[in-house]
XYZ file of C-alpha atoms in Angstrom:
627
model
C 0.000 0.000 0.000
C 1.453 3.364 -1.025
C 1.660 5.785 1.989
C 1.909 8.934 -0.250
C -0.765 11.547 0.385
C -1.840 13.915 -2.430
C -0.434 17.480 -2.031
C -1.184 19.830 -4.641
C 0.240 22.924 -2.817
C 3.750 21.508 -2.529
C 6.304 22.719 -4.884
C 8.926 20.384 -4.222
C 10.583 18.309 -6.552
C 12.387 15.139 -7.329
C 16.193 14.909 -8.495
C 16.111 15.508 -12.457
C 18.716 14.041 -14.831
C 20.820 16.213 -17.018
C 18.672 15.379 -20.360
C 15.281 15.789 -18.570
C 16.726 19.202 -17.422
C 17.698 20.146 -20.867
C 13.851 19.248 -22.298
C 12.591 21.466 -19.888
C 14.998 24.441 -20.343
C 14.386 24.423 -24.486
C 10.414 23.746 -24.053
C 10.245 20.069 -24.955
C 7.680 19.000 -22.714
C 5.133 16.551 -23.311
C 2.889 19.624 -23.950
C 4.952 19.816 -26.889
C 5.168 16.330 -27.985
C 1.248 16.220 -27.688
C 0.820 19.750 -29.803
C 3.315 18.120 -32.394
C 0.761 15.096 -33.071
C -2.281 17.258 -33.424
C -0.194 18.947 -36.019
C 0.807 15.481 -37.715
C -2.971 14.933 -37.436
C -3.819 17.744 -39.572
C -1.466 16.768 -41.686
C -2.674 13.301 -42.363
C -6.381 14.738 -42.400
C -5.247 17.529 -45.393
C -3.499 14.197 -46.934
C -6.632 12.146 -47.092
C -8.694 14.992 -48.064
C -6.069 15.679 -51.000
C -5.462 14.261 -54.586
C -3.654 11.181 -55.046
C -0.322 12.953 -56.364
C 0.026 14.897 -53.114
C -1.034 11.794 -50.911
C 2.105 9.363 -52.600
C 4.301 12.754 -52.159
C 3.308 13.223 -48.159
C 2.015 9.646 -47.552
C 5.978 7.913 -46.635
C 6.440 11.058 -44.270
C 3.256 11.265 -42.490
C 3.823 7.082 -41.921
C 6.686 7.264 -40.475
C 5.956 9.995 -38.006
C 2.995 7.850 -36.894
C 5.404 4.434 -37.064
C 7.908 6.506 -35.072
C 4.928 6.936 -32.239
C 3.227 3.250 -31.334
C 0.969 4.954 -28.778
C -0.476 6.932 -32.056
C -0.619 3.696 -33.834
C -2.940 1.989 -31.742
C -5.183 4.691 -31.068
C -6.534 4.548 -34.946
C -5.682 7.674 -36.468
C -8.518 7.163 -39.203
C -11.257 6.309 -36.884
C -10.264 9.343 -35.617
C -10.429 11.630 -38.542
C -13.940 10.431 -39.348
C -15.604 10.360 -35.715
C -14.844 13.401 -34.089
C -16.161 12.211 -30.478
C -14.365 8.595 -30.715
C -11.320 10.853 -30.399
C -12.004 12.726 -27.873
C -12.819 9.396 -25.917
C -9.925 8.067 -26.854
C -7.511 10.844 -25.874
C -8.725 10.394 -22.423
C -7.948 6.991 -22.236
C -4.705 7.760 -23.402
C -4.092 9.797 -20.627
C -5.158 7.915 -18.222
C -3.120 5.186 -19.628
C -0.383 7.281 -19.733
C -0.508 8.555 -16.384
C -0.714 4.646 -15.258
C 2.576 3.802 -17.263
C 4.357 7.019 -15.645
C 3.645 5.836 -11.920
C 4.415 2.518 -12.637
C 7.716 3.480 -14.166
C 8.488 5.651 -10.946
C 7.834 3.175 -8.371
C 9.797 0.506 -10.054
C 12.901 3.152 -10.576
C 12.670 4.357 -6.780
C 12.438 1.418 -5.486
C 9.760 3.816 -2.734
C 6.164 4.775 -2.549
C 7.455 8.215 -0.765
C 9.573 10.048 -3.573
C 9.351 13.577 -2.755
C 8.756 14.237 -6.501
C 6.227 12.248 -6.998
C 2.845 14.208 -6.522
C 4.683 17.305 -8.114
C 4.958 14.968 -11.193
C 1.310 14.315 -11.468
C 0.381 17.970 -10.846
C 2.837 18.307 -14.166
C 0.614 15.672 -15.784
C -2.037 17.721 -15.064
C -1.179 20.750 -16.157
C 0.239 19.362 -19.259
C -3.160 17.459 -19.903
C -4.688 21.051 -19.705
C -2.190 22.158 -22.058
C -2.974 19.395 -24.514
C -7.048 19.849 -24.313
C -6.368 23.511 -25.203
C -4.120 22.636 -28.243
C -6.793 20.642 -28.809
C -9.539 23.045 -29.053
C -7.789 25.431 -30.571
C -7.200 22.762 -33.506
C -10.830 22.078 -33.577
C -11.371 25.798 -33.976
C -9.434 25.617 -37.249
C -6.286 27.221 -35.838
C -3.244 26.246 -38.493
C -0.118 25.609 -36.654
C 2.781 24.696 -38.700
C 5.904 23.103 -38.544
C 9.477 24.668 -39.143
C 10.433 24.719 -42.451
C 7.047 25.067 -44.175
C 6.270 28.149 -46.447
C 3.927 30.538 -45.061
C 2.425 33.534 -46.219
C 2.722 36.508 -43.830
C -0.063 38.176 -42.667
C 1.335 41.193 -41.998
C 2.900 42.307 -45.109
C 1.534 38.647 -47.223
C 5.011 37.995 -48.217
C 5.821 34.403 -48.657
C 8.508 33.193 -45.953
C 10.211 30.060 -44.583
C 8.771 29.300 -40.626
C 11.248 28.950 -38.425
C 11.111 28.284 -34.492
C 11.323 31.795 -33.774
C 8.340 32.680 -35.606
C 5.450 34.159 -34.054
C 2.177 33.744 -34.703
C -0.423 36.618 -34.448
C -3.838 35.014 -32.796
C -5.933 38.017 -33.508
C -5.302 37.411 -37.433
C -4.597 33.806 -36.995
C -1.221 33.910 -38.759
C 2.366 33.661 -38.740
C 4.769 37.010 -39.442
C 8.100 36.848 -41.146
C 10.598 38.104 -39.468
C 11.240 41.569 -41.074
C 7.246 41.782 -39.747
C 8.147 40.202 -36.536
C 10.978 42.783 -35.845
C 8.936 45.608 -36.455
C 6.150 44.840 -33.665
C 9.082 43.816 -31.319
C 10.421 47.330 -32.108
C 6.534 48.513 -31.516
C 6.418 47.024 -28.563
C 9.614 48.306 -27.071
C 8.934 51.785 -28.103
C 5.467 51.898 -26.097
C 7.345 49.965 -23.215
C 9.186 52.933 -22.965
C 6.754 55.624 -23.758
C 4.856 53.795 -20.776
C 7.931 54.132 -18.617
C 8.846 57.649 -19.412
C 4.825 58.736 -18.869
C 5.246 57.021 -15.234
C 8.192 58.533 -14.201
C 6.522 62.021 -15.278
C 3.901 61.067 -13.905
C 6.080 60.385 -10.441
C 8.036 63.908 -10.880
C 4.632 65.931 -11.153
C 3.213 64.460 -7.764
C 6.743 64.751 -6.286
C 6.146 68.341 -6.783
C 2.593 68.645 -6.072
C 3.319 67.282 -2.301
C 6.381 69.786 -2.210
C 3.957 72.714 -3.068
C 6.093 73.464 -6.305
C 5.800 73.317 -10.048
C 7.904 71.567 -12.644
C 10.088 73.611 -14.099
C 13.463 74.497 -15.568
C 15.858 74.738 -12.455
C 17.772 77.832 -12.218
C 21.791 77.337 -12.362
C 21.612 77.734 -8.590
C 19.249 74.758 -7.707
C 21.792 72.709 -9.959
C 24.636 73.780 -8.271
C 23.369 72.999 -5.159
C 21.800 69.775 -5.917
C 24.926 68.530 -7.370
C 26.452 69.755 -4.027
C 24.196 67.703 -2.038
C 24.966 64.758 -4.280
C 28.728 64.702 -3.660
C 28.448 66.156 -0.273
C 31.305 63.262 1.111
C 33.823 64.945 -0.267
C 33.416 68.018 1.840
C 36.144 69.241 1.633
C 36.522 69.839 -1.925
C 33.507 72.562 -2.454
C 35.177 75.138 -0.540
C 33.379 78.335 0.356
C 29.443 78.279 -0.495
C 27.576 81.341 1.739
C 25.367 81.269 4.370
C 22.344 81.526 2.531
C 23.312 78.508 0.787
C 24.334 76.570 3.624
C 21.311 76.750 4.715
C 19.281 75.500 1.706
C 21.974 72.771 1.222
C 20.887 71.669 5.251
C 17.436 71.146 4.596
C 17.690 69.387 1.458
C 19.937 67.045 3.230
C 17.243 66.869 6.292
C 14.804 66.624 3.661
C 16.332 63.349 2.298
C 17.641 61.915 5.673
C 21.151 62.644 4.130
C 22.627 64.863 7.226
C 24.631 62.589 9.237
C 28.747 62.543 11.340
C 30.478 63.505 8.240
C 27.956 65.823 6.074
C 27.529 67.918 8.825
C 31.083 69.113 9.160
C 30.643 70.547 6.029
C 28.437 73.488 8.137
C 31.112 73.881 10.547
C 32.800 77.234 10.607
C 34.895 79.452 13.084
C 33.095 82.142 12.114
C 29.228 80.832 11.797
C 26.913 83.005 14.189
C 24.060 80.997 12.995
C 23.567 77.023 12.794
C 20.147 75.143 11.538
C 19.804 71.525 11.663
C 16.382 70.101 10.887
C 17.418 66.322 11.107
C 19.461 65.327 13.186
C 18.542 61.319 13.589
C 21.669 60.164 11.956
C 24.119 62.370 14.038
C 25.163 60.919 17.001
C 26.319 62.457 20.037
C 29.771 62.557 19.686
C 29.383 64.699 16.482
C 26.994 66.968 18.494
C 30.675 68.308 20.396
C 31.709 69.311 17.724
C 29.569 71.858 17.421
C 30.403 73.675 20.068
C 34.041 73.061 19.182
C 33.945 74.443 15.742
C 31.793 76.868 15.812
C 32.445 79.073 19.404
C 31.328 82.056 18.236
C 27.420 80.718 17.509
C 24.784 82.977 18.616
C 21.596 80.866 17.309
C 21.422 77.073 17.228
C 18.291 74.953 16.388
C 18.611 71.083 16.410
C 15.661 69.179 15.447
C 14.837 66.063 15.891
C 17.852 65.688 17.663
C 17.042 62.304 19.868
C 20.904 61.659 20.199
C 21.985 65.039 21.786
C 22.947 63.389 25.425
C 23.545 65.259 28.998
C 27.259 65.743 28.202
C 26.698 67.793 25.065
C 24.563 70.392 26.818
C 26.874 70.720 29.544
C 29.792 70.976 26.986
C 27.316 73.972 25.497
C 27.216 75.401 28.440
C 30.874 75.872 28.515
C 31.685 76.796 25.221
C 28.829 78.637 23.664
C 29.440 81.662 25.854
C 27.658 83.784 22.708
C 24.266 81.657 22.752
C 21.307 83.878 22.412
C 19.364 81.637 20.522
C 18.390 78.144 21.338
C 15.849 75.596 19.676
C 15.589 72.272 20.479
C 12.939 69.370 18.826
C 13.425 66.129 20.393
C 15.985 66.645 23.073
C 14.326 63.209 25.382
C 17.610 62.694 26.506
C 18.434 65.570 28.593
C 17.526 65.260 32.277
C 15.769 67.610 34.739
C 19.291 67.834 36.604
C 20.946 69.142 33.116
C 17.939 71.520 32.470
C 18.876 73.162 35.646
C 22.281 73.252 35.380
C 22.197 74.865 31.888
C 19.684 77.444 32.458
C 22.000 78.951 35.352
C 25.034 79.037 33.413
C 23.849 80.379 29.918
C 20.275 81.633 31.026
C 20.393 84.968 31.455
C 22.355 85.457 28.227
C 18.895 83.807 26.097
C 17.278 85.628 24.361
C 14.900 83.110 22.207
C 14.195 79.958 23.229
C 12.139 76.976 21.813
C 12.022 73.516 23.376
C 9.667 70.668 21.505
C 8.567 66.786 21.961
C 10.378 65.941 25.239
C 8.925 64.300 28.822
C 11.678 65.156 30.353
C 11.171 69.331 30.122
C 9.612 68.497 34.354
C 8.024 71.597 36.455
C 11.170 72.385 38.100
C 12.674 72.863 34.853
C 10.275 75.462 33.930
C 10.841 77.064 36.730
C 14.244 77.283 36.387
C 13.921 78.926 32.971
C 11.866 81.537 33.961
C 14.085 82.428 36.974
C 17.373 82.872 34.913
C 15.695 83.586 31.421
C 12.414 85.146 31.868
C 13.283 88.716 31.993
C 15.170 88.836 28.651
C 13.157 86.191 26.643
C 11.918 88.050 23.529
C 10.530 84.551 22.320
C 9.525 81.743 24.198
C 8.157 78.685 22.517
C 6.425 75.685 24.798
C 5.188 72.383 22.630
C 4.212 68.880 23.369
C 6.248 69.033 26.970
C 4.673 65.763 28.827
C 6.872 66.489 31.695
C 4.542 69.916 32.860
C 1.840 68.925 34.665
C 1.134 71.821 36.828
C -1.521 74.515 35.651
C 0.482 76.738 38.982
C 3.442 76.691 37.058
C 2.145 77.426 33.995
C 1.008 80.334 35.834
C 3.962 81.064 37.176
C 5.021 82.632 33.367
C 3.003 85.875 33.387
C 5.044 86.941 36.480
C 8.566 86.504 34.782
C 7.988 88.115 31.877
C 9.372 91.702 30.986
C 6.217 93.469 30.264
C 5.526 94.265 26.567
C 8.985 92.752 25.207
C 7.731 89.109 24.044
C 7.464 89.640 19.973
C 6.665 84.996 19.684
C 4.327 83.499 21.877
C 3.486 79.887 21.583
C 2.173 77.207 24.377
C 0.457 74.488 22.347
C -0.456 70.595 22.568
C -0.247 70.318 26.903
C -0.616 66.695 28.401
C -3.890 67.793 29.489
C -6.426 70.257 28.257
C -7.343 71.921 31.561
C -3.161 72.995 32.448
C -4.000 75.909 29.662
C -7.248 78.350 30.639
C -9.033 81.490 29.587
C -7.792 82.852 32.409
C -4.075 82.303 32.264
C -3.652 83.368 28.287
C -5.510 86.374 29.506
C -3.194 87.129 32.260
C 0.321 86.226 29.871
C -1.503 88.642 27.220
C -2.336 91.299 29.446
C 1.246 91.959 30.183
C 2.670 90.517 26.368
C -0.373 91.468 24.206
C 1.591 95.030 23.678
C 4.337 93.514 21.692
C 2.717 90.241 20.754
C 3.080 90.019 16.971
C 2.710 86.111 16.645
C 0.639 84.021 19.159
C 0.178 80.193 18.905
C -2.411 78.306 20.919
C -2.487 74.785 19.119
C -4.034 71.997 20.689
C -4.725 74.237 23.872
C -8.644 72.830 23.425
C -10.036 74.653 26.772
C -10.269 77.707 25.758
C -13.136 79.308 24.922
C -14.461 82.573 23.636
C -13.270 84.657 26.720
C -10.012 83.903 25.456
C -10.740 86.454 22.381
C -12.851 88.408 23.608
C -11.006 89.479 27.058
C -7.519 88.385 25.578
C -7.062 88.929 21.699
C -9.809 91.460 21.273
C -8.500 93.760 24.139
C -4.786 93.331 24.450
C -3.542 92.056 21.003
C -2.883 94.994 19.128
C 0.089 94.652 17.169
C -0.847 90.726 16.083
C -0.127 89.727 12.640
C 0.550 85.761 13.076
C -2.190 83.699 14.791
C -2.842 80.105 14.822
C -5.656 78.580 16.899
C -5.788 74.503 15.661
C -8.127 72.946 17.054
C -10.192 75.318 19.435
C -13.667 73.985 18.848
C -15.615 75.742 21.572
C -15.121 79.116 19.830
C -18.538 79.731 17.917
C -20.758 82.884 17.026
C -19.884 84.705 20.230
C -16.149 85.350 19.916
C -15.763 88.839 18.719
C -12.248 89.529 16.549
C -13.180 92.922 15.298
C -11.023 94.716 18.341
C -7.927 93.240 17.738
C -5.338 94.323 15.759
C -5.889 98.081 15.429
C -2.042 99.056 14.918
C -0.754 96.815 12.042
C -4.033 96.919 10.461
C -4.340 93.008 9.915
C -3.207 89.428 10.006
C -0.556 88.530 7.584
C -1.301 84.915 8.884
C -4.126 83.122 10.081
C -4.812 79.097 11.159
C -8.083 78.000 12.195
C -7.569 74.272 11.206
C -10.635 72.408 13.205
C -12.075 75.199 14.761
C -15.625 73.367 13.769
C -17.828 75.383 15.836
C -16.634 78.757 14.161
C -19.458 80.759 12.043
C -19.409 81.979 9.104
C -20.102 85.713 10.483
C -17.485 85.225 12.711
C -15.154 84.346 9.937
C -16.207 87.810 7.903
C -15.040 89.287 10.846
C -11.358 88.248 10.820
C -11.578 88.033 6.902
C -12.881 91.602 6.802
C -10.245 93.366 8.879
C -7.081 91.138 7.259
C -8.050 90.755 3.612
C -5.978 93.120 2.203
C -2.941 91.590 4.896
C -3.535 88.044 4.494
C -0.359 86.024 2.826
C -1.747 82.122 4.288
C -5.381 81.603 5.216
C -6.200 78.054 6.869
C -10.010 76.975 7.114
C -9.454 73.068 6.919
C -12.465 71.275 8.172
C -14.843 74.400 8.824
C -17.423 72.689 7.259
C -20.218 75.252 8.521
C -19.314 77.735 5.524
C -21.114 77.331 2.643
C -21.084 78.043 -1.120
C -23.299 80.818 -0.769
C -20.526 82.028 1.994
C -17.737 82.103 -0.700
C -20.010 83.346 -3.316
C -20.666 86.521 -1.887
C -17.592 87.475 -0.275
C -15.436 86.433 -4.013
C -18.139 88.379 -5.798
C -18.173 92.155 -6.427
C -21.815 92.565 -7.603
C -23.195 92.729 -4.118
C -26.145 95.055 -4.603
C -27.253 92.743 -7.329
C -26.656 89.610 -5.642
C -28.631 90.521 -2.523
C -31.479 91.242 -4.838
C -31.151 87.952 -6.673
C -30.687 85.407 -3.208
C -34.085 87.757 -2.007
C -36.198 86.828 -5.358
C -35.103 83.079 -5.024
C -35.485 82.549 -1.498
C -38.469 83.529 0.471
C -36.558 82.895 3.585
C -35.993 86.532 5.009
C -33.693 85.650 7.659
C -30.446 84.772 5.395
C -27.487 87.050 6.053
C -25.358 88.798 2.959
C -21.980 89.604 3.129
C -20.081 92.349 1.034
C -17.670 91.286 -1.345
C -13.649 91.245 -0.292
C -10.557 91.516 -1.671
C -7.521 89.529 -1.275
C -4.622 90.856 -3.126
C -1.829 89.066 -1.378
C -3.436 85.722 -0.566
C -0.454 83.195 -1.448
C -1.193 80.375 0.187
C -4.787 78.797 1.094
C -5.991 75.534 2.600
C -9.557 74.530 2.293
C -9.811 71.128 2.922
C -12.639 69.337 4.081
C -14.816 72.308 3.563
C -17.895 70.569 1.757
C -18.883 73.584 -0.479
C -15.995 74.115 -2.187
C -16.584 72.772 -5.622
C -15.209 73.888 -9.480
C -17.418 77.157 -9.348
C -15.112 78.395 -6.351
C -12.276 77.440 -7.896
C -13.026 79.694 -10.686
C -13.781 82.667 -8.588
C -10.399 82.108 -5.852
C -8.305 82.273 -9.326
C -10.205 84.988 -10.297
C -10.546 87.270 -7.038
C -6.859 86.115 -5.699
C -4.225 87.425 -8.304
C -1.346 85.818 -6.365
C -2.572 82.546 -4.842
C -0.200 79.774 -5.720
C -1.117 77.295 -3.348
C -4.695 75.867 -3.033
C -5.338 72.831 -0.808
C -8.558 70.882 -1.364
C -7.964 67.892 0.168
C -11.439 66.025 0.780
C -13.373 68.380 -0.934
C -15.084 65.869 -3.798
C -16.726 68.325 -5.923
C -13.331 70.088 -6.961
C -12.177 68.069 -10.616
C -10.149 69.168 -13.170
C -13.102 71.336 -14.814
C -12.077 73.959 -12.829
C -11.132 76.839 -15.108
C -7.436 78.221 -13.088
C -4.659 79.936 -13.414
C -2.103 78.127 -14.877
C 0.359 79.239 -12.232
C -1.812 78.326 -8.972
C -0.843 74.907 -7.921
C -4.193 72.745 -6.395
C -3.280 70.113 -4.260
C -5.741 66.837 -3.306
C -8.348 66.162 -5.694
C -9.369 62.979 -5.909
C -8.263 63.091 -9.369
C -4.982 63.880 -9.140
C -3.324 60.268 -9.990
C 0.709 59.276 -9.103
């Protein structure tokens, strides 16, 4: 009793010898063998059906191919010819026969029921018997398939030709090509493999671009210069002098492509830098972080971000060396302890000037503290984000009473561990005493407040404002009055209201009202309470006429009209997930905003490509838009 167990999943095979590898490398299978005797079959059946001059020329040929075969011979190849379905009875009894005489053959050879290659070889039975019926339909079909060395006539160009085994045969026109024919669809072929190619990777530069917020277009010498720089940027030092300004572009390129690492980064090295910006610093590890401070002594502004690496020693080698520092900002720094903190604010604190510190739980109370005691009275900027480690509202409290009144130009506490550490009544207090020289304010994340926060704090103390971003707030709604802000400057240059959901659209006119003719970026992501109608009438100059029209086709007398605006500096504007935008908007923001380049419309499903644009404002997420 054979113990092998059928296992059709299993690709593994038997040992092969070096002529049954050869077969299978140049396509002799039994496939082929089988396609080869329908072929003879046609032959004989053209022979029987011809005259008796071309059956004594073909007859000794077509005998001894079916001599040469004694499976063929007892089959009955006549019988065949004139009963169609005898044959196809009898071609599955020769497989099964077949398949009968193969097993046999193996178990005799192995000498074991539990080859390894055994049920592989009947799934090859299989699939050759597969093979075969198809051959076999396709000869019912009429198909003519022809040996090498027979004439043909091409179909392509109807040349007569010689077949060969490299001759291919066209199924749509049920043919064989000669092989001038055959060359020139090869050459076809490869020339729209390539036109496919070169379409993809256009297609892959354009959406590069898109997500960069660019265009494609010619680089300028610069940009060439510069990327070539970044290319060869190991062999540092080779390039020589470059400028500041470029040193600066080259560093976030290589941030950009994760390219800054130990030995880039030397290239920014200079005795006499005052200024340093590093935007990645994930490859750099902390031994390269000393040298910083030992190449550069004379730095007055340093930002490191992401800099996960920068350890307890390098700040306390800072400390000593950057005796200059005025300027410190920090993304990432999870390694410093509340001990090093400490230290370094009372060695270099009351030389700081700016100060930003980002993504770290280990930026503790005390620490806080400690900056506002040695720092606080000279900080011009001060810049609190994403700090797990402060978890007392008192301390956040604690800021107001450090600060220099009216000398803090940059104001941002956003994204605290907990909503309730930031109040209405603490951003009132820091803004009654900074709201004098407050020109940007950030409030991110900071999802407590509410509309006392503008009304009692922006409205009343912010005069001088022209950045504000407010993410997130979404328990300011109709009752938050902007209009007594900002009386100085005259407007925002700009504004971010990303997810402030419960904002209306009158208190949107507001702000828009007051900064139009200010406004550089404009964020409304997700305020999906302003409507079509919204953007109509403030992008639309007719509003006498407009009123009249919204009055004669809507008997509601309640609806509210707003005046039409103006935004001639509007550069950048995101309006994603803001339902009524569609292609009629489009029209008017290209229209009513001469110098918008940017337009975001991500989730906004009515915006296609019938939008009639400027050719030089770049939209960015419709669903269209394919990589």
């Amino acid at each position: 009793m054979s113990r092998r167990t059928k296992n059709t999943g299993s690709n593994v095979r038997g040992p092969n010898s070096a002529l049954t590898e050869f077969l299978r490398v140049e396509g002799i299978t039994d496939a082929f063998r089988r396609r080869r005797e329908i072929q003879q079959d046609q032959a004989i059946e053209g022979i029987t059906s011809g005259d008796s001059s071309t059956e004594s020329s073909v007859a000794p040929t077509a005998a001894q191919e079916v001599s040469s075969n004694p499976l063929r011979q007892s089959s009955g190849t006549a019988s065949r010819i004139e009963n169609p379905s005898e044959e196809e009875d009898e071609i599955v009894q020769m497989r099964a026969a077949a398949r009968r005489k193969r097993r046999a053959a193996r178990r005799g050879s192995d000498g074991d029921d539990d080859f390894i290659g055994a049920d592989d070889d009947d799934d090859d039975d299989d699939e050759d018997d597969e093979d075969y019926d198809s051959v076999a339909r396709s000869a019912s079909l009429g198909n003519e398939y022809k040996q090498s060395g027979q004439e043909d006539v091409c179909v392509e160009c109807e040349k007569l030709f010689e077949l060969t085994v490299y001759s291919r045969y066209d199924k749509v026109r049920r043919g064989y090509l000669c092989e001038d024919c055959n060359q020139e669809l090869k050459q076809r072929e490869k020339n729209t493999r390539r036109n496919q190619q070169n379409a993809r990777r256009k297609r892959k530069k354009v959406a590069q671009a898109l997500l960069d917020k660019t265009t494609v277009s010619i680089p300028t010498l610069q940009d060439i210069c510069i990327k070539y720089i970044t290319s060869n940027i190991d062999q540092v030092e080779a390039l020589g002098g470059i400028g500041s300004i470029n040193m600066n572009k080259i560093s976030k390129i290589l941030s950009k492509n994760r390219s800054l690492n130990n030995e880039t980064m030397t290239l920014f090295l200079n005795p006499d830098s005052k200024s340093l910006e590093f935007w990645d610093c994930s490859n750099v590890d902390s031994d390269s972080f000393n040298k910083i401070a030992s190449y550069c002594p004379n730095l007055e502004s340093l930002t490191l971000f992401m800099c996960g690496q920068l350890h307890n020693d390098n700040f306390e080698y800072y400390s000593d060396k950057l005796t200059k520092l005025t300027e410190l900002n920090l993304n990432g720094p999870f390694l410093i302890n509340e001990v090093t903190w400490q230290d370094f604010f009372e060695s270099c604190g009351k030389k700081l000037e700016k100060l930003e510190i980002r993504n770290t739980h280990r930026f503790s109370n005390d620490s806080l503290i400690g900056m506002l005691e040695n720092c606080g009275k000279n900080l011009t900027s001060l810049k609190l984000s994403r700090l797990d480690g402060l978890t007392s509202a008192e301390v956040y409290e604690l800021i107001p009473h450090y600060l220099t009144p009216n000398s803090l130009t940059h104001l941002e506490i956003s994204y605290p561990k907990s909503e309730e550490l930031v109040t209405d009544e603490l951003l009132i207090n820091l803004l009654a005493i900074t709201g004098g020289s407050l020109v940007s304010l950030n409030v991110d994340g900071c999802t407590s407040l509410t509309n006392n926060f503008i009304n009692e704090g922006i409205s009343s103390f912010c005069k001088t404002l022209t950045h504000l971003s407010m993410k997130g707030l979404d328990q300011i709604n109709e009752e938050a009055n902007f209009k007594g802000f900002n009386e100085i400057n005259g407007g925002l240059i700009s504004l971010d209201l990303n997810k402030c959901i419960e904002m209306t659209e009158a208190v949107i006119y507001d702000i828009l009202k007051q900064s139009c003719t200010t406004l550089v970026e404009l964020n409304l992501n997700s305020l999906d309470n302003l409507s079509k109608n919204f953007f109509w009438q403030v992008l639309t100059d007719d509003y006498e006429e407009l009123k009249v029209n919204f009055k004669e086709n809507n008997a509601d007398d309640s609806l509210t009209f707003y005046s039409g605006l103006s935004f001639p500096l509007l550069t950048t504007l995101n309006v994603g997930f803001v339902r009524s935008i569609d292609d009629q908007i489009l029209n008017l923001l290209s229209k009513k905003c001469p110098k918008l380049k940017i337009l975001e419309v991500f989730g906004d499903n009515r915006c296609t490509y019938k939008a009639k644009t400027r050719s030089d404002m770049i939209i960015i997420g419709r669903q269209g838009d394919a990589i």
